[in-house]
mmCIF file of C-alpha atoms and ligand atoms in Angstrom:
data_model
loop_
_atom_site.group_PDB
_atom_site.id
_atom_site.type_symbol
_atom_site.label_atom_id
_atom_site.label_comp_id
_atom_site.label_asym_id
_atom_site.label_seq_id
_atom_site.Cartn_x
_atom_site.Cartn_y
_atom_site.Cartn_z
ATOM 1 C CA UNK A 14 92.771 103.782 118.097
ATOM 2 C CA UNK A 15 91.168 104.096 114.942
ATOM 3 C CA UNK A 16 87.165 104.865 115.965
ATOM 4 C CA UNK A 17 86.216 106.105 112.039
ATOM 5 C CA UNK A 18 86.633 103.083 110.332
ATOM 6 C CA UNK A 19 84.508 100.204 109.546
ATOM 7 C CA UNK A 20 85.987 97.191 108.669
ATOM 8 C CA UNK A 21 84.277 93.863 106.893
ATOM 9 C CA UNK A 22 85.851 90.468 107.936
ATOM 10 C CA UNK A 23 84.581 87.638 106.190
ATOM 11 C CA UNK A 24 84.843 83.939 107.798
ATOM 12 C CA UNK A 25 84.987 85.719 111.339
ATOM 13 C CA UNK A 26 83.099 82.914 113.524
ATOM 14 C CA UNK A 27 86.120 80.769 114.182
ATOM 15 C CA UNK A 28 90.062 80.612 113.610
ATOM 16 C CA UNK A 29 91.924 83.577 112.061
ATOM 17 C CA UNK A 30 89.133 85.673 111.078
ATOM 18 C CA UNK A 31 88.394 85.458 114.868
ATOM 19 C CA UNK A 32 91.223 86.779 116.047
ATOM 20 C CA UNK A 33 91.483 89.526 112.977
ATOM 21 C CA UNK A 34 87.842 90.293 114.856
ATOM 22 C CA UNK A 35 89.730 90.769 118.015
ATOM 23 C CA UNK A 36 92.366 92.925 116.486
ATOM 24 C CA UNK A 37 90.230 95.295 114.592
ATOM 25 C CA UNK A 38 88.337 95.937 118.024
ATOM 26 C CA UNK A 39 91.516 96.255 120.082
ATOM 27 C CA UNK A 40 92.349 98.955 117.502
ATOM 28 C CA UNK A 41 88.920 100.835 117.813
ATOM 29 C CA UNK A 42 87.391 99.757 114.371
ATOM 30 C CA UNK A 43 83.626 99.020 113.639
ATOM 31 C CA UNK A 44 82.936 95.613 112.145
ATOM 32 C CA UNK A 45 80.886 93.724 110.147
ATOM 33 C CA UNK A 46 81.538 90.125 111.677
ATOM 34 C CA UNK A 47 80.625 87.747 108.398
ATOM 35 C CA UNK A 48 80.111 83.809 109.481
ATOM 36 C CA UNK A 49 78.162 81.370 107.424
ATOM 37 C CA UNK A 50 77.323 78.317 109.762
ATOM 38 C CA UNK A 51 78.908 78.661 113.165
ATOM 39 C CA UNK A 52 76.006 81.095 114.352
ATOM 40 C CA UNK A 53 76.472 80.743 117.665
ATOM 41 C CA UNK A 54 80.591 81.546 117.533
ATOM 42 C CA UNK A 55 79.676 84.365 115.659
ATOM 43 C CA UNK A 56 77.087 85.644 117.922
ATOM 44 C CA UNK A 57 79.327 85.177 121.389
ATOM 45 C CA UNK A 58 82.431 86.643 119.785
ATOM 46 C CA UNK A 59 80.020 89.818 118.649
ATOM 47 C CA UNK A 60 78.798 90.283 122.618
ATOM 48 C CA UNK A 61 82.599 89.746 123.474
ATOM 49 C CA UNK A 62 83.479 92.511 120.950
ATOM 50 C CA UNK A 63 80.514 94.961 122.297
ATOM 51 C CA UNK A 64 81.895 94.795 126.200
ATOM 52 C CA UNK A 65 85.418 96.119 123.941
ATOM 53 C CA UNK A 66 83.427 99.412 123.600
ATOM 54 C CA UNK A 67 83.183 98.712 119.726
ATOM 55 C CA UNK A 68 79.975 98.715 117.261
ATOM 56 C CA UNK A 69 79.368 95.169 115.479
ATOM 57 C CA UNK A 70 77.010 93.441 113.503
ATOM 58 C CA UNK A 71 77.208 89.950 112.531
ATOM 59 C CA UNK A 72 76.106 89.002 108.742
ATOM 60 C CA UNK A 73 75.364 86.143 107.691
ATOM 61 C CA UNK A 74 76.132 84.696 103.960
ATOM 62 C CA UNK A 75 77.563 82.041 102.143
ATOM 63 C CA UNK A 76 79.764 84.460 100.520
ATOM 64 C CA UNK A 77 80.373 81.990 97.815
ATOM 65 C CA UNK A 78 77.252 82.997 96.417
ATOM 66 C CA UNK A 79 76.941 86.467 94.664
ATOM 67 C CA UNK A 80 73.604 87.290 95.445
ATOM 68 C CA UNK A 81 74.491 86.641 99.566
ATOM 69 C CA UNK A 82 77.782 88.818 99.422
ATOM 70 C CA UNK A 83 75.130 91.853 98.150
ATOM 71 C CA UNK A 84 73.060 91.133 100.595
ATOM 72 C CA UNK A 85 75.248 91.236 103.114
ATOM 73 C CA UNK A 86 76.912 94.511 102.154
ATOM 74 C CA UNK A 87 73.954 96.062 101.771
ATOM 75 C CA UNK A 88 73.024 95.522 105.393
ATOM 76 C CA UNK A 89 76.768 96.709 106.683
ATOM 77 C CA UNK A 90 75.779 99.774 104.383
ATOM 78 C CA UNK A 91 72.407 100.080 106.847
ATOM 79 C CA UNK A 92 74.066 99.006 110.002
ATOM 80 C CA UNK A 93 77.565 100.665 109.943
ATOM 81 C CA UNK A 94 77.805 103.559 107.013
ATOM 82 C CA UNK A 95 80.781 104.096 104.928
ATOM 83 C CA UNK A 96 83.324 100.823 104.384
ATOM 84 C CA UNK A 97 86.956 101.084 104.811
ATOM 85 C CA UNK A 98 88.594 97.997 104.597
ATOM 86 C CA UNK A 99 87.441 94.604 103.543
ATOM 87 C CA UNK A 100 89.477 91.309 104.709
ATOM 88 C CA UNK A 101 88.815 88.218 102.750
ATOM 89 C CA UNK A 102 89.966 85.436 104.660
ATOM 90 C CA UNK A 103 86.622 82.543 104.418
ATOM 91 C CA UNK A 104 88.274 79.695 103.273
ATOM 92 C CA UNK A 105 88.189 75.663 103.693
ATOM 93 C CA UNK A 106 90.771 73.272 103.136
ATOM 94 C CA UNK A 107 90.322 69.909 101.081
ATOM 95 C CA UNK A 108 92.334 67.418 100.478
ATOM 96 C CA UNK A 109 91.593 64.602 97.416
ATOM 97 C CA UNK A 110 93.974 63.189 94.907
ATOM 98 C CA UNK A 111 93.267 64.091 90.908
ATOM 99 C CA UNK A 112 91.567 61.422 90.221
ATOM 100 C CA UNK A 113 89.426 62.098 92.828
ATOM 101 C CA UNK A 114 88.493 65.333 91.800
ATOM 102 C CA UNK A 115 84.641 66.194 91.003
ATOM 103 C CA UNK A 116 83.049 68.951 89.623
ATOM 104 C CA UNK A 117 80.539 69.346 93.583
ATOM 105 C CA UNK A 118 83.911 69.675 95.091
ATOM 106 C CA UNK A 119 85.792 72.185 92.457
ATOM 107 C CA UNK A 120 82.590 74.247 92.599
ATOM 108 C CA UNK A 121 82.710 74.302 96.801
ATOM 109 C CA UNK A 122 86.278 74.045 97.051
ATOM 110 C CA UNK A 123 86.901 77.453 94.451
ATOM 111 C CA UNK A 124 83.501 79.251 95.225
ATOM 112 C CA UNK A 125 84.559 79.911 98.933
ATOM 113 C CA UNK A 126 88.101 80.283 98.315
ATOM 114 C CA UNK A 127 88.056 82.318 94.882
ATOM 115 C CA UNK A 128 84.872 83.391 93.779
ATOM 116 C CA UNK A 129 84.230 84.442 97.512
ATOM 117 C CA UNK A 130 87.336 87.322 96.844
ATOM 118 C CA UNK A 131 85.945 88.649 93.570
ATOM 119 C CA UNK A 132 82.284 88.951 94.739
ATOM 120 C CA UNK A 133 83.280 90.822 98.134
ATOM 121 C CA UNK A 134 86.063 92.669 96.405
ATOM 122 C CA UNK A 135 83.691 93.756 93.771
ATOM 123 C CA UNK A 136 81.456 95.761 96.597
ATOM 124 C CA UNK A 137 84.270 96.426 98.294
ATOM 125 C CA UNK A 138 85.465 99.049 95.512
ATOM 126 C CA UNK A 139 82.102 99.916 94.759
ATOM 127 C CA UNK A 140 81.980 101.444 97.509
ATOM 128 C CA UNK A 141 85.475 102.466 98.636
ATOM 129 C CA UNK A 142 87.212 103.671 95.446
ATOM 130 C CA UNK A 143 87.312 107.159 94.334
ATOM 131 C CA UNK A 144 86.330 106.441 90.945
ATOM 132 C CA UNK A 145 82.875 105.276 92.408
ATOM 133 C CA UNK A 146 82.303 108.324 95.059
ATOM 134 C CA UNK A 147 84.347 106.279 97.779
ATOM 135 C CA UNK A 148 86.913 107.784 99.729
ATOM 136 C CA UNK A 149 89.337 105.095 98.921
ATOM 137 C CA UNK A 150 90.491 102.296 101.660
ATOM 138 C CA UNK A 151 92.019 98.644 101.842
ATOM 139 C CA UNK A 152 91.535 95.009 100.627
ATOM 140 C CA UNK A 153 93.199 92.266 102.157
ATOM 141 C CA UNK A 154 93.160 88.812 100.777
ATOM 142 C CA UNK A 155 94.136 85.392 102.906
ATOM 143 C CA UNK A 156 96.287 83.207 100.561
ATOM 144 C CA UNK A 157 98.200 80.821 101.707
ATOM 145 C CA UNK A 158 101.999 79.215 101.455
ATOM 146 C CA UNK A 159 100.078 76.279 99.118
ATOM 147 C CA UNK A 160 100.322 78.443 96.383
ATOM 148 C CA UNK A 161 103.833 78.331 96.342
ATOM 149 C CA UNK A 162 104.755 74.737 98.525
ATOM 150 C CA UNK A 163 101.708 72.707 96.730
ATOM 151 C CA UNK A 164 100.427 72.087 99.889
ATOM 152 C CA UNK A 165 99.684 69.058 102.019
ATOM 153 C CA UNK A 166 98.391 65.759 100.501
ATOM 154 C CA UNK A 167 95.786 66.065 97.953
ATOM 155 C CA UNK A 168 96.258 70.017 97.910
ATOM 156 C CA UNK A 169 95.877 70.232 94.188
ATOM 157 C CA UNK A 170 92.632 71.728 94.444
ATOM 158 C CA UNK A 171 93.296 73.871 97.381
ATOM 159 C CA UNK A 172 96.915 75.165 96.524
ATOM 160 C CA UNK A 173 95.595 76.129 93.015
ATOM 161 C CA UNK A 174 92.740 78.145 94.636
ATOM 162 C CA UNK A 175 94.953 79.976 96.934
ATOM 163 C CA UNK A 176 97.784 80.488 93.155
ATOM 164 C CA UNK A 177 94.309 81.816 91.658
ATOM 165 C CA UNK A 178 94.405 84.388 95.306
ATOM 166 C CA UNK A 179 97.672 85.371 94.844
ATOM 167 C CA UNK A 180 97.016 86.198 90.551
ATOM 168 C CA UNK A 181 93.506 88.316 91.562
ATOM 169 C CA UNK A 182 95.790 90.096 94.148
ATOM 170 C CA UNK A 183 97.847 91.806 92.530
ATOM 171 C CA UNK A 184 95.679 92.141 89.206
ATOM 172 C CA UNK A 185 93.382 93.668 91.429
ATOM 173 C CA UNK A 186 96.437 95.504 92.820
ATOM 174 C CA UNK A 187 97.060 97.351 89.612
ATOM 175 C CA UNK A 188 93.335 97.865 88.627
ATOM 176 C CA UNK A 189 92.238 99.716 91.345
ATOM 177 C CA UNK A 190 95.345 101.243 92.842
ATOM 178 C CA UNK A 191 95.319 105.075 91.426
ATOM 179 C CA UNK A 192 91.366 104.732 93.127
ATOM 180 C CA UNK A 193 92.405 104.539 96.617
ATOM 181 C CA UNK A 194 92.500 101.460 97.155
ATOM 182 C CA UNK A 195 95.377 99.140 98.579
ATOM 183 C CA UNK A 196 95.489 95.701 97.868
ATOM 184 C CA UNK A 197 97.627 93.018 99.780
ATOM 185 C CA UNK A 198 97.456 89.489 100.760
ATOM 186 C CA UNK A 199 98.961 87.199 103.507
ATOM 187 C CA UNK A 200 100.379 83.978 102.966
ATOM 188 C CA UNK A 201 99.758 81.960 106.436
ATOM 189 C CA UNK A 202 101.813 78.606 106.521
ATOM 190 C CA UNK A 203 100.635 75.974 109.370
ATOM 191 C CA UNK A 204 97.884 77.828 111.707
ATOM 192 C CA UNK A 205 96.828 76.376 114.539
ATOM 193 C CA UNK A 206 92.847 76.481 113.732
ATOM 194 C CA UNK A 207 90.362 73.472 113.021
ATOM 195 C CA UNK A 208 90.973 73.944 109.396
ATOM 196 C CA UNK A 209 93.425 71.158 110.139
ATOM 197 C CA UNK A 210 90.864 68.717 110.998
ATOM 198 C CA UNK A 211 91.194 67.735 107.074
ATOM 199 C CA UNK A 212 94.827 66.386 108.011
ATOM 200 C CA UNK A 213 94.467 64.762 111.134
ATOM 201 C CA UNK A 214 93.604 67.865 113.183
ATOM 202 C CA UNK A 215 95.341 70.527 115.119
ATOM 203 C CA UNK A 216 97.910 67.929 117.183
ATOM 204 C CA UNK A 217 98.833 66.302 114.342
ATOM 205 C CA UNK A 218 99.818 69.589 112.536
ATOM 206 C CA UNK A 219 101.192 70.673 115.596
ATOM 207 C CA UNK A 220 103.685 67.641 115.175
ATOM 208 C CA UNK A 221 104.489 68.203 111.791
ATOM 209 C CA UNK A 222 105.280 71.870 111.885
ATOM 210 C CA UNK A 223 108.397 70.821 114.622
ATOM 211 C CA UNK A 224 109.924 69.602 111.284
ATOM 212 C CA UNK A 225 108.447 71.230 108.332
ATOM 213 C CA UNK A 226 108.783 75.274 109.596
ATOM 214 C CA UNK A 227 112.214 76.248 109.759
ATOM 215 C CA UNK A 228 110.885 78.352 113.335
ATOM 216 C CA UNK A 229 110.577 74.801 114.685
ATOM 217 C CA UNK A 230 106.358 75.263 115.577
ATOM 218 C CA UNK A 231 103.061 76.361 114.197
ATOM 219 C CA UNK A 232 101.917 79.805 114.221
ATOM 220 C CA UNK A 233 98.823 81.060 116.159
ATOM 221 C CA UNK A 234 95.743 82.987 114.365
ATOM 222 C CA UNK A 235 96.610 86.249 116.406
ATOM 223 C CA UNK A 236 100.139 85.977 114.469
ATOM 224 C CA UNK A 237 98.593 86.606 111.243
ATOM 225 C CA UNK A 238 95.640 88.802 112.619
ATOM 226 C CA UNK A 239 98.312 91.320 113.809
ATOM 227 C CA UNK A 240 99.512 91.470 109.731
ATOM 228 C CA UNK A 241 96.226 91.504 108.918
ATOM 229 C CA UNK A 242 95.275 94.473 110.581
ATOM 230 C CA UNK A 243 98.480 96.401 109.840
ATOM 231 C CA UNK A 244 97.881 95.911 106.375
ATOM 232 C CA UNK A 245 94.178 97.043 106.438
ATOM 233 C CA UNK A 246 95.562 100.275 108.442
ATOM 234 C CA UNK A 247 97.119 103.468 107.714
ATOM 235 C CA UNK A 248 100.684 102.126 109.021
ATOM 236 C CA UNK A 249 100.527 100.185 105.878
ATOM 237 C CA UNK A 250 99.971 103.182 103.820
ATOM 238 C CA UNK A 251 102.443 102.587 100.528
ATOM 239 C CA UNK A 252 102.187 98.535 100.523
ATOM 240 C CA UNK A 253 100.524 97.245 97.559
ATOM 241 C CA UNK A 254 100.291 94.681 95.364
ATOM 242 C CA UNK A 255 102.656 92.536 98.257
ATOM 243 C CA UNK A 256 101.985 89.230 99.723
ATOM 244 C CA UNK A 257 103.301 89.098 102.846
ATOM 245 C CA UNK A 258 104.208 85.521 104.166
ATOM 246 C CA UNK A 259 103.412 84.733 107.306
ATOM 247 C CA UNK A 260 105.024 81.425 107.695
ATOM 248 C CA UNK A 261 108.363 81.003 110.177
ATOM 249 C CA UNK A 262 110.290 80.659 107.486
ATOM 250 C CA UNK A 263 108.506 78.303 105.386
HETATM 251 P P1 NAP B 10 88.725 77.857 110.040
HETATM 252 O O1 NAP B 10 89.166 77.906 111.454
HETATM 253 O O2 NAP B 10 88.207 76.581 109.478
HETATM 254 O O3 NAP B 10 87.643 79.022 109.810
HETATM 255 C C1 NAP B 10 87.121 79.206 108.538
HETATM 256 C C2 NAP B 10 86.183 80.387 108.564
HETATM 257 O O4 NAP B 10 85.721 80.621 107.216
HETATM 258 C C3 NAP B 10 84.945 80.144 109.417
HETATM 259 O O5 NAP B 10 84.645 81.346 110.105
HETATM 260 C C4 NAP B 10 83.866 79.816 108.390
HETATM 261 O O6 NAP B 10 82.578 80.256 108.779
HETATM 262 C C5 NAP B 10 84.330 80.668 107.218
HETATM 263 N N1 NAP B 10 83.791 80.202 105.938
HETATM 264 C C6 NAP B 10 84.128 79.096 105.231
HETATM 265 N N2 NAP B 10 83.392 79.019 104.117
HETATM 266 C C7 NAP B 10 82.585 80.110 104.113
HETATM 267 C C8 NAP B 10 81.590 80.590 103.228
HETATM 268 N N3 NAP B 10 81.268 79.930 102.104
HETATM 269 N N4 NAP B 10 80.960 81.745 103.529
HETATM 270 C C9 NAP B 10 81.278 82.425 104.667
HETATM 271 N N5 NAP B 10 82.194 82.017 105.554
HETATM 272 C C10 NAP B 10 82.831 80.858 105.269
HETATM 273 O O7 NAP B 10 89.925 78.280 109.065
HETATM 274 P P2 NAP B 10 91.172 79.270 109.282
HETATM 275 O O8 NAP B 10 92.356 78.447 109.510
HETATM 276 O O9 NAP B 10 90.819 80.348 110.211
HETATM 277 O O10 NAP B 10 91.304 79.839 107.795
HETATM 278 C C11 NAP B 10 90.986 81.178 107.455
HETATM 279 C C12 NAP B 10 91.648 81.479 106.120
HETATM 280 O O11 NAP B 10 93.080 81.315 106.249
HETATM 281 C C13 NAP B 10 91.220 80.544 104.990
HETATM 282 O O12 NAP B 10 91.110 81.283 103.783
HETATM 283 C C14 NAP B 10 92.378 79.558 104.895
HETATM 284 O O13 NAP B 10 92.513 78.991 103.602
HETATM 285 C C15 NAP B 10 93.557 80.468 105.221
HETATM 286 N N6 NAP B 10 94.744 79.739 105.681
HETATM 287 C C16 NAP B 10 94.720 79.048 106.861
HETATM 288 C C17 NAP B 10 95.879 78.367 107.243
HETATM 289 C C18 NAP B 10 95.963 77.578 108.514
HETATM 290 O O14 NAP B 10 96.955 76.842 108.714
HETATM 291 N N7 NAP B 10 94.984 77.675 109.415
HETATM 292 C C19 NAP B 10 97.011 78.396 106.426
HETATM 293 C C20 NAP B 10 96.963 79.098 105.253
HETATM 294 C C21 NAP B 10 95.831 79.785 104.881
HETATM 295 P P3 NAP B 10 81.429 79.293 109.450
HETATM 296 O O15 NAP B 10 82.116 78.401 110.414
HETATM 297 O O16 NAP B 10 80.526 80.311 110.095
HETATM 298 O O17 NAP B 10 80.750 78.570 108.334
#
């Protein structure tokens, strides 16, 4: 158990941030539950989280806006005290070819992936590095194996985003590191969430991954919540700067 700490997961109404949700509870950590449009998820998963024993709010933000991540940790300041660990795993998945590509969809596509890390990670150290008054804590950033496979059809967009992850990592890594603060990302490969709906949808990746993952199946969101929240936590205490792939062997 861990009762002290108060953790931020963004994207936490559905898929892996979910189950990081469940995870940080199990381990006794107060959390700021981020969603941006699945209200209702977010609101049933907080009640589910309360009958755990543990504190929650849920915040709502698009936190590919700047002015909506300081928002929202202003009210985890209000609602839960001092941070100590920030997960930044809101993402979407899009698929379009090159010639395809648009400026509406770069700007979506790299605003919740990207910009999303920077703004959170920005407040994150604000407030958690010694440098700033903090008493130091952990960043973990949700990459993905695209950055190093290409992705799935049309991935350009979306395996450069989660390349541009894995550079900010461990830049960040090296910035911030003699202030406390760890830095680490996870590289999921095929998840079985309804991110897939992009590609067909969960059965359909499901089918693929028999071939494609050297394991022989998809991995489930719990699988890479249980990295997560080792990496967030004091187990993890002289990892930095890694990536940790969390992909059977793909
Ligand atoms: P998911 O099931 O589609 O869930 C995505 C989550 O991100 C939702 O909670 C959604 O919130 C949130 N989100 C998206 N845009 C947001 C924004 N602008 N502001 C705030 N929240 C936002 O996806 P997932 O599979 O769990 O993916 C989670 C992360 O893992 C993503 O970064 C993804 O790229 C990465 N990943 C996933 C896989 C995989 O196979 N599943 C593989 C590699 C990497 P609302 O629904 O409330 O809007």
């Amino acid at each position: 158990m861990n009762p002290a700490k108060n953790i931020l997961i963004t994207g936490a109404s559905r898929g892996i941030g979910q189950a990081i949700a469940r995870q940080a509870a199990q381990q006794g950590w107060s959390i700021g539950l981020n969603y941006n449009q699945s209200q209702s998820q977010a609101l049933s998963l907080a009640e589910e989280l309360r009958q755990m024993g543990v504190k929650v709010v849920c915040l709502q933000a698009d936190v590919s806006q700047q002015s909506e991540v300081q928002r929202m940790f202003r009210e985890f300041d209000e609602a839960l005290g001092p941070l100590h660990a920030l997960i930044n795993n809101a993402g979407i998945l899009a698929s379009f070819l090159i010639t395809e590509a648009d400026e509406t969809q770069l700007n979506r596509l790299y605003g919740a992936n990207v910009f999303s890390a920077y703004y959170c990670a920005r407040e994150a150290v604000l407030r958690m590095s010694t440098t700033h008054g903090g008493s130091g804590g952990a960043i973990v950033n949700m990459s993905s194996v695209a950055s190093r496979l290409g992705g799935l059809s049309g991935g350009s967009a979306y395996a450069g985003s989660k390349g541009a992850l894995d550079s900010f990592n461990l830049a960040l890594a090296k910035e911030v590191g003699a202030q406390g603060v760890r830095v680490n990302a996870i590289r999921p490969g095929l998840i079985a969430t309804d991110i897939h709906y992009v590609h067909g949808g969960i059965d359909q990746m499901k089918i693929m991954a028999k071939t494609a993952v050297p394991m022989g199946r998809s991995g489930t969101a719990e699988e890479v919540a249980k990295v997560a929240m080792w990496l967030a936590g004091p187990e993890a205490s002289y990892v930095h700067g890694s990536i940790v792939d969390v992909a059977g062997g793909r």
